[in-house]
mmCIF file of C-alpha atoms and ligand atoms in Angstrom:
data_model
loop_
_atom_site.group_PDB
_atom_site.id
_atom_site.type_symbol
_atom_site.label_atom_id
_atom_site.label_comp_id
_atom_site.label_asym_id
_atom_site.label_seq_id
_atom_site.Cartn_x
_atom_site.Cartn_y
_atom_site.Cartn_z
ATOM 1 C CA MET A 1 19.151 96.816 135.152
ATOM 2 C CA TRP A 2 20.598 98.723 138.120
ATOM 3 C CA GLY A 3 17.226 100.336 138.764
ATOM 4 C CA SER A 4 15.866 97.078 140.178
ATOM 5 C CA ILE A 5 19.073 95.742 141.709
ATOM 6 C CA VAL A 6 19.560 98.628 144.107
ATOM 7 C CA GLN A 7 16.193 98.032 145.792
ATOM 8 C CA ALA A 8 16.909 94.314 146.145
ATOM 9 C CA VAL A 9 20.283 94.992 147.762
ATOM 10 C CA TRP A 10 18.738 97.610 150.023
ATOM 11 C CA SER A 11 16.147 95.069 151.212
ATOM 12 C CA PHE A 12 18.846 92.461 151.704
ATOM 13 C CA MET A 13 20.913 94.856 153.821
ATOM 14 C CA LEU A 14 17.893 95.867 155.903
ATOM 15 C CA ALA A 15 17.153 92.188 156.562
ATOM 16 C CA LEU A 16 20.775 91.727 157.646
ATOM 17 C CA ARG A 17 20.540 94.697 159.980
ATOM 18 C CA GLU A 18 17.430 93.236 161.588
ATOM 19 C CA ARG A 19 19.517 90.163 162.426
ATOM 20 C CA GLY A 20 22.541 92.022 163.799
ATOM 21 C CA LEU A 21 24.493 91.567 160.584
ATOM 22 C CA GLY A 22 25.994 94.123 158.245
ATOM 23 C CA SER A 23 27.400 94.305 154.752
ATOM 24 C CA ILE A 24 28.909 96.679 152.224
ATOM 25 C CA TRP A 25 28.566 96.940 148.494
ATOM 26 C CA ALA A 26 31.847 96.364 146.643
ATOM 27 C CA THR A 27 31.577 96.799 142.895
ATOM 28 C CA VAL A 28 35.323 96.738 142.425
ATOM 29 C CA ALA A 29 35.260 92.934 142.556
ATOM 30 C CA ILE A 30 33.581 92.919 139.144
ATOM 31 C CA ARG A 31 36.892 93.869 137.609
ATOM 32 C CA ARG A 32 37.764 90.211 138.100
ATOM 33 C CA GLU A 33 34.313 88.905 137.229
ATOM 34 C CA ARG A 34 35.513 85.943 135.206
ATOM 35 C CA GLU A 35 37.909 84.746 137.919
ATOM 36 C CA ILE A 36 35.221 85.088 140.581
ATOM 37 C CA ALA A 37 32.780 83.159 138.402
ATOM 38 C CA GLU A 38 35.258 80.321 138.091
ATOM 39 C CA LEU A 39 36.048 80.384 141.806
ATOM 40 C CA LEU A 40 32.393 80.307 142.891
ATOM 41 C CA GLY A 41 31.006 78.161 140.094
ATOM 42 C CA ILE A 42 28.881 80.931 138.570
ATOM 43 C CA PRO A 43 28.084 80.311 134.863
ATOM 44 C CA TYR A 44 29.939 83.331 133.448
ATOM 45 C CA ASP A 45 27.981 83.442 130.176
ATOM 46 C CA GLN A 46 24.565 83.319 131.879
ATOM 47 C CA TYR A 47 24.864 85.670 134.864
ATOM 48 C CA THR A 48 26.013 89.258 135.320
ATOM 49 C CA GLN A 49 27.700 89.982 138.637
ATOM 50 C CA ILE A 50 26.771 93.318 140.174
ATOM 51 C CA GLY A 51 28.993 93.289 143.243
ATOM 52 C CA MET A 52 30.279 91.393 146.205
ATOM 53 C CA PHE A 53 28.582 91.669 149.580
ATOM 54 C CA PRO A 54 30.644 90.444 152.517
ATOM 55 C CA VAL A 55 28.364 89.684 155.465
ATOM 56 C CA ALA A 56 29.383 89.707 159.124
ATOM 57 C CA TYR A 57 28.025 90.368 162.576
ATOM 58 C CA THR A 58 28.563 94.006 163.439
ATOM 59 C CA ILE A 59 30.374 95.248 166.516
ATOM 60 C CA GLY A 60 27.315 96.444 168.385
ATOM 61 C CA THR A 61 24.004 97.504 166.882
ATOM 62 C CA GLU A 62 24.034 101.223 167.726
ATOM 63 C CA PHE A 63 24.416 102.821 164.304
ATOM 64 C CA LYS A 64 24.597 106.505 163.632
ATOM 65 C CA ARG A 65 25.350 108.749 160.714
ATOM 66 C CA ALA A 66 29.050 108.849 159.802
ATOM 67 C CA TRP A 67 30.802 112.216 159.744
ATOM 68 C CA ARG A 68 31.100 113.679 156.262
ATOM 69 C CA ARG A 69 32.710 116.882 155.008
ATOM 70 C CA PRO A 70 30.062 119.437 154.071
ATOM 71 C CA VAL A 71 28.877 118.988 150.491
ATOM 72 C CA SER A 72 29.988 122.568 149.725
ATOM 73 C CA GLU A 73 33.587 121.412 150.306
ATOM 74 C CA VAL A 74 33.463 118.438 147.962
ATOM 75 C CA LEU A 75 31.097 119.492 145.155
ATOM 76 C CA THR A 76 32.082 121.842 142.333
ATOM 77 C CA TYR A 77 30.297 123.028 139.192
ATOM 78 C CA ASN A 78 32.001 123.360 135.827
ATOM 79 C CA ARG A 79 35.474 123.161 137.332
ATOM 80 C CA PHE A 80 37.524 120.822 139.428
HETATM 81 C C1 FMN B 101 26.781 100.687 143.971
HETATM 82 C C2 FMN B 101 27.876 100.778 145.029
HETATM 83 C C3 FMN B 101 29.118 100.239 144.761
HETATM 84 C C4 FMN B 101 30.149 100.321 145.714
HETATM 85 N N1 FMN B 101 31.368 99.773 145.433
HETATM 86 C C5 FMN B 101 32.371 99.864 146.338
HETATM 87 C C6 FMN B 101 33.641 99.309 146.063
HETATM 88 O O1 FMN B 101 33.858 98.727 145.011
HETATM 89 N N2 FMN B 101 34.607 99.450 147.005
HETATM 90 C C7 FMN B 101 34.405 100.095 148.188
HETATM 91 O O2 FMN B 101 35.318 100.190 149.013
HETATM 92 N N3 FMN B 101 33.194 100.619 148.473
HETATM 93 C C8 FMN B 101 32.182 100.525 147.582
HETATM 94 N N4 FMN B 101 30.959 101.072 147.864
HETATM 95 C C9 FMN B 101 30.786 101.708 149.188
HETATM 96 C C10 FMN B 101 30.615 100.652 150.249
HETATM 97 O O3 FMN B 101 29.455 99.892 149.962
HETATM 98 C C11 FMN B 101 30.443 101.274 151.628
HETATM 99 O O4 FMN B 101 29.445 102.228 151.606
HETATM 100 C C12 FMN B 101 31.698 101.910 152.093
HETATM 101 O O5 FMN B 101 32.771 101.030 151.993
HETATM 102 C C13 FMN B 101 31.526 102.317 153.529
HETATM 103 O O6 FMN B 101 32.442 103.289 153.766
HETATM 104 P P1 FMN B 101 31.971 104.771 154.106
HETATM 105 O O7 FMN B 101 31.596 104.731 155.556
HETATM 106 O O8 FMN B 101 33.138 105.634 153.797
HETATM 107 O O9 FMN B 101 30.789 105.063 153.195
HETATM 108 C C14 FMN B 101 29.916 100.962 146.947
HETATM 109 C C15 FMN B 101 28.657 101.498 147.208
HETATM 110 C C16 FMN B 101 27.646 101.408 146.271
HETATM 111 C C17 FMN B 101 26.297 102.003 146.590
#
């Protein structure tokens, strides 16, 4: 299921970007899927929620890569 959802979300986010809008993917909301379904009127038994995507105008449109620690500092093999 996720194999097709990710592309759809990616397209959605690109379309937002084109319009000066941005979003993030928050899966954590699914922990309260039933409550969200009731709040938003989503038929809980018929639909599977895959995340929540807040949408807003971004502060500026000049995006660049965020700084990240080198992968060698955060990735380990066969140990923690
Ligand atoms: C499938 C997926 C699920 C995500 N779920 C969450 C989430 O539940 N909470 C969260 O804070 N970020 C989540 N993220 C990350 C955010 O979408 C976003 O990338 C992040 O908040 C931006 O912060 P960063 O600049 O540190 O990446 C998820 C990303 C993906 C691809």
